[in-house]
mmCIF file of C-alpha atoms in Angstrom:
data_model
loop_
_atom_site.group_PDB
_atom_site.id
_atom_site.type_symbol
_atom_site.label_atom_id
_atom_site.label_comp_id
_atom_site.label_asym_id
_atom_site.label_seq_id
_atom_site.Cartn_x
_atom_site.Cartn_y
_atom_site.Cartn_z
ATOM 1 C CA UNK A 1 -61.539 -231.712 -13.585
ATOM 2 C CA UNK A 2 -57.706 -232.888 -12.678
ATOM 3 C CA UNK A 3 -58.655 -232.913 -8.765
ATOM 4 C CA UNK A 4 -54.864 -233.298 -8.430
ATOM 5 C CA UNK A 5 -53.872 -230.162 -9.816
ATOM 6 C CA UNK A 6 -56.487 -228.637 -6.451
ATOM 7 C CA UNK A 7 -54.613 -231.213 -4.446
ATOM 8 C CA UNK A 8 -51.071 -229.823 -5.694
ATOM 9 C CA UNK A 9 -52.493 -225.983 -5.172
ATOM 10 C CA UNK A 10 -53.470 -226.971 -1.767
ATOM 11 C CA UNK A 11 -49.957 -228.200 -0.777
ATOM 12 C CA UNK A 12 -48.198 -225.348 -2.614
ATOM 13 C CA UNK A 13 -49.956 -222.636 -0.840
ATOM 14 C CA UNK A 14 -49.670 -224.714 2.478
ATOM 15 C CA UNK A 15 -45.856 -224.873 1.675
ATOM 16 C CA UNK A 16 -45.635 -221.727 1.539
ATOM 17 C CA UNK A 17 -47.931 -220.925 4.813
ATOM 18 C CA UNK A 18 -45.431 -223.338 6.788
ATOM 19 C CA UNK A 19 -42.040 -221.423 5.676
ATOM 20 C CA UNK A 20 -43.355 -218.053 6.540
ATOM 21 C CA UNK A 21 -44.597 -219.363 9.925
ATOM 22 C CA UNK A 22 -41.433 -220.618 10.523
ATOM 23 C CA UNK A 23 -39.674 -217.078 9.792
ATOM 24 C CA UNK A 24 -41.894 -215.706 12.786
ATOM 25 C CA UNK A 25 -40.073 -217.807 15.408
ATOM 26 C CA UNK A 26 -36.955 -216.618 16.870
ATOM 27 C CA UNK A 27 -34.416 -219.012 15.315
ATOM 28 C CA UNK A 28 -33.098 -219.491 19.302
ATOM 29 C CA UNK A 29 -34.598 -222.221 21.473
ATOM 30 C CA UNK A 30 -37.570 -222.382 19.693
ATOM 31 C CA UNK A 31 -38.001 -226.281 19.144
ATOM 32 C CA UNK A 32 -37.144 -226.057 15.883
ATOM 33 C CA UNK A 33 -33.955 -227.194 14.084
ATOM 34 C CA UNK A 34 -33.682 -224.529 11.615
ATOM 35 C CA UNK A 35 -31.086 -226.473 9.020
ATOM 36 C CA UNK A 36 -33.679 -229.106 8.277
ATOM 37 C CA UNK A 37 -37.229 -227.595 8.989
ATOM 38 C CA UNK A 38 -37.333 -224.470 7.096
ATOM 39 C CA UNK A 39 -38.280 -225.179 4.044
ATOM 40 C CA UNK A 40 -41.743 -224.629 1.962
ATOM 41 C CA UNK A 41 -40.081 -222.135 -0.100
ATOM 42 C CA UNK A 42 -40.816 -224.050 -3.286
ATOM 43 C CA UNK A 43 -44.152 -224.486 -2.870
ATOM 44 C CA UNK A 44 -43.717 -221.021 -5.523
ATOM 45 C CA UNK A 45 -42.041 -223.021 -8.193
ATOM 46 C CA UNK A 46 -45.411 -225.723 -8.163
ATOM 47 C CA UNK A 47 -47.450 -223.205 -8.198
ATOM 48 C CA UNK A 48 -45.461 -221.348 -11.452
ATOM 49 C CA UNK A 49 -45.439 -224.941 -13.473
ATOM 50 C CA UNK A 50 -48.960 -225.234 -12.364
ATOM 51 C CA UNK A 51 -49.977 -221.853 -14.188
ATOM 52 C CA UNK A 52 -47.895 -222.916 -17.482
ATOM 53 C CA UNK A 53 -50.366 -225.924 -17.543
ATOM 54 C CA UNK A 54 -53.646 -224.527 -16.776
ATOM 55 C CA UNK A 55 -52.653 -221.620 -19.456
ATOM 56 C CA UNK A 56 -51.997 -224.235 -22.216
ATOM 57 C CA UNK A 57 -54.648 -226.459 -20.998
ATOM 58 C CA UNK A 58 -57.485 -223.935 -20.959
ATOM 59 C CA UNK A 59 -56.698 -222.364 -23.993
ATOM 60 C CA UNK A 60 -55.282 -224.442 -26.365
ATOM 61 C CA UNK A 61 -58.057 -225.374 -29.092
ATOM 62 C CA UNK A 62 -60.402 -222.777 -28.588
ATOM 63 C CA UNK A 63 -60.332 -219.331 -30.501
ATOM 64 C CA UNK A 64 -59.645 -216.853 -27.744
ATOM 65 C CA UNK A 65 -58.490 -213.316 -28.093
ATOM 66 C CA UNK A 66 -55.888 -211.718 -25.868
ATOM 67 C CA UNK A 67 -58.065 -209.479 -24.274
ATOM 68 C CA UNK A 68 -60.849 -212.128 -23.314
ATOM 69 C CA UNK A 69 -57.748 -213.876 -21.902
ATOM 70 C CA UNK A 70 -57.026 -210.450 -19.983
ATOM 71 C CA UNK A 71 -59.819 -209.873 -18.797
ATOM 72 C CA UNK A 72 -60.346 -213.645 -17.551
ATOM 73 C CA UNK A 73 -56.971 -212.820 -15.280
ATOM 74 C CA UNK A 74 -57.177 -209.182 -14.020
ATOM 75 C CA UNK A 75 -60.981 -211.078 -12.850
ATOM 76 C CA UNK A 76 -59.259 -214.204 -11.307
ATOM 77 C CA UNK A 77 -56.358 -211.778 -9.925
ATOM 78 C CA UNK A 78 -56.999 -208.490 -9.073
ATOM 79 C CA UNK A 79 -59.315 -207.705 -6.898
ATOM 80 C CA UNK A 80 -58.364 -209.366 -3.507
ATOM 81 C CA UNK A 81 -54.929 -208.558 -4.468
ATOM 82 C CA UNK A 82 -55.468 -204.906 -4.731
ATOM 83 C CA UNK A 83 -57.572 -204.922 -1.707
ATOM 84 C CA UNK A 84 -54.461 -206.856 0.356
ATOM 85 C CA UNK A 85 -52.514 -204.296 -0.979
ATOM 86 C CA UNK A 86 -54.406 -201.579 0.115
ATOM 87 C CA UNK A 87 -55.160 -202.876 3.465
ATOM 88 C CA UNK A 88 -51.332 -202.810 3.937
ATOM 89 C CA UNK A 89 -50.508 -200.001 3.059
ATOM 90 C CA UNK A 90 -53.017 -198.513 5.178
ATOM 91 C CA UNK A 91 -51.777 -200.369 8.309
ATOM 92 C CA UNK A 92 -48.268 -199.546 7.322
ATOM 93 C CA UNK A 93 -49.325 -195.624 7.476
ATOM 94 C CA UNK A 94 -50.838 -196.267 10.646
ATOM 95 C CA UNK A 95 -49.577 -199.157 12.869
ATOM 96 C CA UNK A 96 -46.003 -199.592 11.088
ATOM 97 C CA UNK A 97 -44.769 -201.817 13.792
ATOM 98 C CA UNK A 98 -47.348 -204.534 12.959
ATOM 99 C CA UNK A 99 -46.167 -205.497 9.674
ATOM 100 C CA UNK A 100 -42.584 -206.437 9.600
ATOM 101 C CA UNK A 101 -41.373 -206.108 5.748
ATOM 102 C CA UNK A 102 -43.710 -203.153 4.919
ATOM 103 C CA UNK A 103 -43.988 -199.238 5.253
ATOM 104 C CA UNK A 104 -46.009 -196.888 3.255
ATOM 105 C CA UNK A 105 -44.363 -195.279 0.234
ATOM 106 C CA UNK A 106 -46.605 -193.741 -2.446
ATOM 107 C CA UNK A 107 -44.327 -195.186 -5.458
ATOM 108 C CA UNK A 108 -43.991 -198.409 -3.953
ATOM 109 C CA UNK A 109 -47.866 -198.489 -3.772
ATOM 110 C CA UNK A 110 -48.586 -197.569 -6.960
ATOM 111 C CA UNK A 111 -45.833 -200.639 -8.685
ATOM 112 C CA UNK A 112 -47.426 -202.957 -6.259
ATOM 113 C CA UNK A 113 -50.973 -202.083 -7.492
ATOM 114 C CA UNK A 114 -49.471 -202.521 -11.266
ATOM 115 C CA UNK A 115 -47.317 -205.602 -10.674
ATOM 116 C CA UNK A 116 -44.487 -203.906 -11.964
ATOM 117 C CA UNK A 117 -40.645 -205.194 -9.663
ATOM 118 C CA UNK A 118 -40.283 -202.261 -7.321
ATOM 119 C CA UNK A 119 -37.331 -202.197 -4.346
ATOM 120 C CA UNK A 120 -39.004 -202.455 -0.492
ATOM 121 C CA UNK A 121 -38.414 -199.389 0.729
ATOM 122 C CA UNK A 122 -38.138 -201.780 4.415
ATOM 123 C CA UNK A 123 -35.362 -203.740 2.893
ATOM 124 C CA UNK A 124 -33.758 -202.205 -0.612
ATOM 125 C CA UNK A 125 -32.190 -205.627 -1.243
ATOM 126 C CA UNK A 126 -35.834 -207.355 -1.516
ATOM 127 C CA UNK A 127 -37.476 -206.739 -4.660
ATOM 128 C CA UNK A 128 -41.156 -207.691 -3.810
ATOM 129 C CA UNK A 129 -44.646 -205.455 -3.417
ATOM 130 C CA UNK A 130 -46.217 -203.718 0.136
ATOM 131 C CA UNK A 131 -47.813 -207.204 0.053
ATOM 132 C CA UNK A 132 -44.381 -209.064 0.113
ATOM 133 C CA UNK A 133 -45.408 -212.954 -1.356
ATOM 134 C CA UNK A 134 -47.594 -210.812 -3.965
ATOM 135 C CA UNK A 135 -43.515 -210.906 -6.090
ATOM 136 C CA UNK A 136 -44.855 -214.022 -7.137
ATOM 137 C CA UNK A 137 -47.923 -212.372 -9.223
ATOM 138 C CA UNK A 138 -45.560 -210.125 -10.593
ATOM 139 C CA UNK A 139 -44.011 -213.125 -12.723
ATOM 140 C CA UNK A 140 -47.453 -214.459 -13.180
ATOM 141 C CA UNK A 141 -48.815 -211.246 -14.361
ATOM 142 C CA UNK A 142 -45.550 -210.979 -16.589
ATOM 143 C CA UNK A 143 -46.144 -214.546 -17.845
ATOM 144 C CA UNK A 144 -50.067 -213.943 -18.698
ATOM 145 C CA UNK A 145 -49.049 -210.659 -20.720
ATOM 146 C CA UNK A 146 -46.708 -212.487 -23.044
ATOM 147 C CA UNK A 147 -48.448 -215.931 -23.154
ATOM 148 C CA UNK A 148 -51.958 -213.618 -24.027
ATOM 149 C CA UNK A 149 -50.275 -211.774 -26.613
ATOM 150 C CA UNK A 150 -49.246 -215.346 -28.342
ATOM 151 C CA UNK A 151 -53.085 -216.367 -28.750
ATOM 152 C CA UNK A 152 -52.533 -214.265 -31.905
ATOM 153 C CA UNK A 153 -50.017 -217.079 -33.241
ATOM 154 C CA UNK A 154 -50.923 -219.984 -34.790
ATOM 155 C CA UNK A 155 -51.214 -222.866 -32.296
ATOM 156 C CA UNK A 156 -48.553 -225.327 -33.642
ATOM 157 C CA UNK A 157 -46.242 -222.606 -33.492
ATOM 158 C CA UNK A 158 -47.164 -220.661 -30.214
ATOM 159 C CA UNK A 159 -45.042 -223.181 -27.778
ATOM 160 C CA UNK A 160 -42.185 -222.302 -29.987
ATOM 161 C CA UNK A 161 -43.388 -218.718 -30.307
ATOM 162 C CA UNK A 162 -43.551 -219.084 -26.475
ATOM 163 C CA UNK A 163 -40.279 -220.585 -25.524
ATOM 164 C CA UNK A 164 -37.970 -217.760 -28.323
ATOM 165 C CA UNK A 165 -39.871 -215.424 -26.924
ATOM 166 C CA UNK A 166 -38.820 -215.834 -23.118
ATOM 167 C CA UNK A 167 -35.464 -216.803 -24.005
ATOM 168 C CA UNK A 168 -35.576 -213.203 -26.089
ATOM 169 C CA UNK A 169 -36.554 -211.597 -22.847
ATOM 170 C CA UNK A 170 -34.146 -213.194 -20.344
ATOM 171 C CA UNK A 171 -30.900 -212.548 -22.846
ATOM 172 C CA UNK A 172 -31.867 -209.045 -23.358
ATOM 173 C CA UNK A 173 -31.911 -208.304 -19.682
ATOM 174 C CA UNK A 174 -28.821 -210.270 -19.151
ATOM 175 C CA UNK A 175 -27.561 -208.272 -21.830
ATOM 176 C CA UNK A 176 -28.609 -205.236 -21.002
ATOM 177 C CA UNK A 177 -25.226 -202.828 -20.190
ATOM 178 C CA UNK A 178 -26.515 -201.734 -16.612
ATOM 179 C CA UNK A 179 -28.525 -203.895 -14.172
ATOM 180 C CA UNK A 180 -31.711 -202.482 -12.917
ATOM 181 C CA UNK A 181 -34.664 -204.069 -10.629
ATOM 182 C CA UNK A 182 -36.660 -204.992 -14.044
ATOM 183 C CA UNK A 183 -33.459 -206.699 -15.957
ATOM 184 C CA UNK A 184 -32.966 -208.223 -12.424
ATOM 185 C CA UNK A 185 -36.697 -209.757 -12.523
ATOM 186 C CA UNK A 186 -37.159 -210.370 -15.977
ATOM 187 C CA UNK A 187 -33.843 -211.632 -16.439
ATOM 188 C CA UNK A 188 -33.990 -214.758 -14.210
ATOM 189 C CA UNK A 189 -34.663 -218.143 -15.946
ATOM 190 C CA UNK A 190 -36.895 -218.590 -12.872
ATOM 191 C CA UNK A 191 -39.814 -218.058 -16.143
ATOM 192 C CA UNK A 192 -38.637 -221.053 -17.784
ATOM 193 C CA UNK A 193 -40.994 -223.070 -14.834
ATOM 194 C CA UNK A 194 -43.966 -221.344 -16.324
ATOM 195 C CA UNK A 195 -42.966 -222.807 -20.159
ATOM 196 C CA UNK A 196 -42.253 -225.999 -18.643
ATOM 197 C CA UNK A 197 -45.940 -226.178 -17.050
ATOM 198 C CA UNK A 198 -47.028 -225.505 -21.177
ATOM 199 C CA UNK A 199 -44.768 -228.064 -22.335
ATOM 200 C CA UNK A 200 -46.211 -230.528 -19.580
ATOM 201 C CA UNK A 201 -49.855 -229.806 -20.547
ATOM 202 C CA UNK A 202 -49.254 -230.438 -24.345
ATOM 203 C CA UNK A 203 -47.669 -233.737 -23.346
ATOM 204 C CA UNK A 204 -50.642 -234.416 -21.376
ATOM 205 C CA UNK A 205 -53.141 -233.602 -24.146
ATOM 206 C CA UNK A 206 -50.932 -235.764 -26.587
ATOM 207 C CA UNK A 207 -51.363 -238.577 -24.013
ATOM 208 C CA UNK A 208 -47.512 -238.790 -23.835
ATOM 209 C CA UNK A 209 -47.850 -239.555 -19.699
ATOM 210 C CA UNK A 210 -45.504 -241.829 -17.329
ATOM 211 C CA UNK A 211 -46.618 -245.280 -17.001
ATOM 212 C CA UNK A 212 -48.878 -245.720 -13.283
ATOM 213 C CA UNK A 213 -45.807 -248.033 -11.937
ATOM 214 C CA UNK A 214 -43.684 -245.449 -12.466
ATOM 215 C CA UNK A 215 -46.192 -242.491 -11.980
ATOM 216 C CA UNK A 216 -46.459 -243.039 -8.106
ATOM 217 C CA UNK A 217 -42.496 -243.372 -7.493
ATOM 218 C CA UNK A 218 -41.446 -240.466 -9.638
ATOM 219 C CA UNK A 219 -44.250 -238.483 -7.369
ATOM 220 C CA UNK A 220 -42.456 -239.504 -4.502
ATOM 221 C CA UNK A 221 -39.046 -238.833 -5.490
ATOM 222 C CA UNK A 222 -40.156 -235.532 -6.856
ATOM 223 C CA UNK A 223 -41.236 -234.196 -3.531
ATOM 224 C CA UNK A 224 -38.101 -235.647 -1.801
ATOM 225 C CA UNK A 225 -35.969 -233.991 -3.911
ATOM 226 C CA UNK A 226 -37.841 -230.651 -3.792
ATOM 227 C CA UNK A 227 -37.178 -230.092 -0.043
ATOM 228 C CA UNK A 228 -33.670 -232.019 0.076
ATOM 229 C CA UNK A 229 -32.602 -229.299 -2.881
ATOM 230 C CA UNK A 230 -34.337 -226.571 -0.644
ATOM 231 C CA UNK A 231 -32.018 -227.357 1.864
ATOM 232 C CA UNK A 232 -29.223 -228.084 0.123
ATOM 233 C CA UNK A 233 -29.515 -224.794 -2.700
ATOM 234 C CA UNK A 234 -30.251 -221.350 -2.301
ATOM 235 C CA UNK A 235 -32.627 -219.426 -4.579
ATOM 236 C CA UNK A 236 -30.124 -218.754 -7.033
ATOM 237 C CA UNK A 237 -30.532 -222.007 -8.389
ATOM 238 C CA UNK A 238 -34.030 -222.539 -8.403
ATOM 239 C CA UNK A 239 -35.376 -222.237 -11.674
ATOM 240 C CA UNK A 240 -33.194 -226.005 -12.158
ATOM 241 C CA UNK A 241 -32.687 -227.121 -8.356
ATOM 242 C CA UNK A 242 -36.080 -226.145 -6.997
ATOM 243 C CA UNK A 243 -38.291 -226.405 -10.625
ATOM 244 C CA UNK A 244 -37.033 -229.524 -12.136
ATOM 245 C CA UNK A 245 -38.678 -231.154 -9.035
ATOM 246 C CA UNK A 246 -41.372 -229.254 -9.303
ATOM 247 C CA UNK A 247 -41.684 -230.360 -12.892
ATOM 248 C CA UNK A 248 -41.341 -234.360 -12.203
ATOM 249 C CA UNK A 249 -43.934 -233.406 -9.471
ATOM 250 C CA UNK A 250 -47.095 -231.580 -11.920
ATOM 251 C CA UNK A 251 -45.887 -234.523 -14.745
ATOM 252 C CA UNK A 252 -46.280 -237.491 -12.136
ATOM 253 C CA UNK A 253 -49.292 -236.565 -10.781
ATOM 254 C CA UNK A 254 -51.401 -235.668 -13.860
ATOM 255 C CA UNK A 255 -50.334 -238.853 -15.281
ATOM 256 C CA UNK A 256 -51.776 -240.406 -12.348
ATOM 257 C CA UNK A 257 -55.593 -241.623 -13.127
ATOM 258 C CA UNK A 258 -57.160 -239.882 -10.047
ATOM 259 C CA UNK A 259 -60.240 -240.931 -11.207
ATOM 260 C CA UNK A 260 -60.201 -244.510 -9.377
ATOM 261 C CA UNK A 261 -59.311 -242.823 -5.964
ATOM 262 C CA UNK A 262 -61.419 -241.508 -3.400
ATOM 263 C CA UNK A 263 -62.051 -237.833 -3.229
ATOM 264 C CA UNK A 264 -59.886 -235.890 -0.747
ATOM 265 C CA UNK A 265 -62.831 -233.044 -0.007
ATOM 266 C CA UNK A 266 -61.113 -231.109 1.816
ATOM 267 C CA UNK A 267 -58.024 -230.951 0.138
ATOM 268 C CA UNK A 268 -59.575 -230.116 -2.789
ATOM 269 C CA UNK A 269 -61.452 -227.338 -1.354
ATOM 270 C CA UNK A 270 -58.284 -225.752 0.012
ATOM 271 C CA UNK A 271 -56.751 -226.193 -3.413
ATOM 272 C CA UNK A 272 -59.592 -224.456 -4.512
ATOM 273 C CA UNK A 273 -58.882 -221.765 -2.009
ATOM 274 C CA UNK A 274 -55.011 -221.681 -2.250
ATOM 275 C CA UNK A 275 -54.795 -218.215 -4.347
ATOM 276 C CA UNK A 276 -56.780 -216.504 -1.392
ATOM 277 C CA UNK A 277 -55.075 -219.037 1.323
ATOM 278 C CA UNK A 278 -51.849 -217.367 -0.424
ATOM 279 C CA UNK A 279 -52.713 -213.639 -0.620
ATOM 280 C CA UNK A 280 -54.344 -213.468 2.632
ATOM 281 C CA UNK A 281 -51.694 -215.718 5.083
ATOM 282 C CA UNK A 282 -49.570 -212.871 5.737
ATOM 283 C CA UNK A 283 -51.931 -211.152 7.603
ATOM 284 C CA UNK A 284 -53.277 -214.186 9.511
ATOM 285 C CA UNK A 285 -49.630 -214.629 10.827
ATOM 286 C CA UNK A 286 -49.180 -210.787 11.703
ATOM 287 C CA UNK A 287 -52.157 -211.161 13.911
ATOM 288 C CA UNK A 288 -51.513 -214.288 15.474
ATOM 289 C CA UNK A 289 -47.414 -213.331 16.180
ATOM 290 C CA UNK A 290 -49.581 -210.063 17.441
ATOM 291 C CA UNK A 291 -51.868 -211.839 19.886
ATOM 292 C CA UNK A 292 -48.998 -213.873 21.263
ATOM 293 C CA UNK A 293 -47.485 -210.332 22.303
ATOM 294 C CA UNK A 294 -50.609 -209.158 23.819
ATOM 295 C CA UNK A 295 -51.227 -211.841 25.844
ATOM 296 C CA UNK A 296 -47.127 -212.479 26.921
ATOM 297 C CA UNK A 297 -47.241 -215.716 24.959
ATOM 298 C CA UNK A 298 -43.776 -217.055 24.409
ATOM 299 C CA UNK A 299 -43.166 -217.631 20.607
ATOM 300 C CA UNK A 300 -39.868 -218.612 21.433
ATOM 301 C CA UNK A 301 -41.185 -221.887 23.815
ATOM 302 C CA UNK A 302 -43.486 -222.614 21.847
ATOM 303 C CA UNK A 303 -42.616 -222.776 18.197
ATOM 304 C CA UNK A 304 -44.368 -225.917 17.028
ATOM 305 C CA UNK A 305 -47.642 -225.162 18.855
ATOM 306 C CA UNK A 306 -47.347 -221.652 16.793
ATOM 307 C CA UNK A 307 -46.214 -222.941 13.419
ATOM 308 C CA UNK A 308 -49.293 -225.102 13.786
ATOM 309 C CA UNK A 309 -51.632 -222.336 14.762
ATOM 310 C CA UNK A 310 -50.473 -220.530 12.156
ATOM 311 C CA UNK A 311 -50.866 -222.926 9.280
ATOM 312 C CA UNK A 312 -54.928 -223.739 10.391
ATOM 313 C CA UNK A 313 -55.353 -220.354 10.802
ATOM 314 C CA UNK A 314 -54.532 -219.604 7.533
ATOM 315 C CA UNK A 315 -56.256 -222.091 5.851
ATOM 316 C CA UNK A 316 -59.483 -221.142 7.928
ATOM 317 C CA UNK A 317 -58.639 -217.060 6.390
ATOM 318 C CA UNK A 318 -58.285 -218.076 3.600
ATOM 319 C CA UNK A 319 -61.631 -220.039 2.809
ATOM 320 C CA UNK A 320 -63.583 -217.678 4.515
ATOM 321 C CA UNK A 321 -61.960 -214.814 1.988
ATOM 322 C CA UNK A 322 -62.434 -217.481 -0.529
ATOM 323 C CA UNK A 323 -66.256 -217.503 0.165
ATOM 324 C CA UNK A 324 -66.455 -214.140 0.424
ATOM 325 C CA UNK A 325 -64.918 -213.016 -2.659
ATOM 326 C CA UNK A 326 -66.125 -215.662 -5.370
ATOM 327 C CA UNK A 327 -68.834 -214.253 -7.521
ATOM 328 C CA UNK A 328 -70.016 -217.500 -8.753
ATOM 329 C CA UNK A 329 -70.592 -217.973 -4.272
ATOM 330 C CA UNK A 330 -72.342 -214.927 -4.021
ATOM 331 C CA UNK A 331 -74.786 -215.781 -6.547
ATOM 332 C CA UNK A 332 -75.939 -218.996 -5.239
ATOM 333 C CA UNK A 333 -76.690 -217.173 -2.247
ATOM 334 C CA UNK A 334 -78.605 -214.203 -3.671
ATOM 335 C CA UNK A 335 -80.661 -217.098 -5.410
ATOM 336 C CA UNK A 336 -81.017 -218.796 -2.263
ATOM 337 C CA UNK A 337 -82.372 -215.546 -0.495
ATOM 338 C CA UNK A 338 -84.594 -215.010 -3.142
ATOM 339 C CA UNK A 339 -86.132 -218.292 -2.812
ATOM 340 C CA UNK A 340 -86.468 -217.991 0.851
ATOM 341 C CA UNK A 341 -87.993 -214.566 0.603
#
């Protein structure tokens, strides 16, 4: 196992915990400069080169048919997602004030639940799902359809099967004559960070890696780049700004030899737990923003102290959901039951 890649997930999904903890402080005398500290965005573009690697990695010489490599997702993906969804919407239909960026609405439900780009009814500019960082598994879930379909090709062609094939996609949505939410989503070179994640795990299976003495620096610079760009650039520019960095990041640290170094448990574990760290943080900082109400806590004097409640909260959430939702958990437990009984 490449314990870095769980390292990398870990900080990813942390990223991300920090800049939506951030958004829950009033952005007036909360302690926080907002110019320089909010940033985490691009935690989403390591995570996207991340899944281009793992796909290529776990795949690539073995005989595996698309719908094996279906079913191996929809297992890995679906079922916490759905039930985040669903637990949304519900609280949307019944405490709307609670969740910010969400109401119910029956079609936006049902593209959520299918990962297919829907408008927010709360906010028709955002294109995102009634759980609002699940956008994110709508380009995974887009990526795993057309990467799963190339098993079929031959593997010394499928990374150029791979790359015409998303560059067919994005130029016939940029293309297309009028501009609707799915040319809008499918259309942004934001993808090309999931072919650049294949293109870094055939390098790495070729043993084409960065010497160690440069390995270390690069890793560095990678990271400082990633949040000076995230200041400096919007999202429009990501998929070069925000993933190139992201890129140097995944390709310095896999051609680090982790092996010699001491174990980091518990980042590890959290890596391991970043997909339900991810899908469940949202609701972890709804509750806490709604205990500070309830008990006249102000937010606004306060903002570190928050931020930082809300980021070891959500780690906590998450592995818990993590333990509770991992088959492979459950049935170490059952055996141990058994045994006891």
């Amino acid at each position: 196992m490449l314990v870095q890649l769980q390292y990398l997930r870990a900080i990813a999904a942390l990223m991300v915990v920090y800049f939506h903890s951030v958004l829950q402080v009033p952005k007036v005398n909360s302690g926080f400069d907002w110019q320089f500290h909010l940033f985490g965005e691009t935690g989403v573009d390591i995570f996207f080169v991340l899944s281009g690697f793992v796909m290529w990695l776990t795949t690539t010489g073995r005989q595996m048919r698309p719908l094996d490599f279906y079913r191996r997702r929809i297992q890995r993906i679906v079922p916490l997602y759905w039930l985040a969804t669903l637990f949304s919407a519900a609280v949307a239909l019944v405490a709307p004030s609670i969740l910010k960026s969400t109401v119910f609405d029956i079609p936006h439900l049902a593209a959520s639940l299918l990962f297919l780009p829907w408008r927010n009814p709360a906010d028709p500019a955002l294109i995102a799902p009634v759980v609002v960082p699940g956008w994110t598994l709508n380009y995974e879930m887009f990526f795993y359809f057309v990467f799963g379909l190339l098993l079929v090709v031959r593997e010394k062609w499928r990374l150029y099967a791979l790359f015409g094939t998303m560059t067919a996609i994005i130029l016939a949505c940029r293309l297309f004559p009028v501009a609707t939410t799915a040319t809008t989503v499918y259309g942004d070179p934001i993808i090309y960070e999931f072919l650049a994640g294949v293109v870094l795990a055939k390098l790495y299976l070729e043993k084409l890696l960065l010497p160690q003495a440069v390995a270390w620096p690069a890793l560095v610079v990678g990271f400082a780049f990633l949040l000076i760009n995230e200041t400096l650039c919007d999202a429009s520019m990501r998929s070069y700004m925000w993933g190139i960095p992201a890129v140097v990041i995944l390709y310095s640290a896999v051609s680090i030899n982790f092996s010699k170094l001491p174990i980091i448990g518990w980042l590890s574990y959290l890596g391991d737990a970043s997909y339900s760290i991810y899908i469940t943080h949202a609701f972890t900082l709804a509750f806490l923003r709604v205990v500070c109400g309830v008990l006249k806590i102000d937010i606004m004097a306060h903002g570190p102290v928050f931020v930082s409640c809300c980021i070891v909260g959500s780690a906590i959430g998450g592995a818990i959901v993590h333990e509770l939702t991992t088959p492979s958990r459950w049935g170490k437990w059952k055996k141990k039951q058994a045994a006891i009984a």
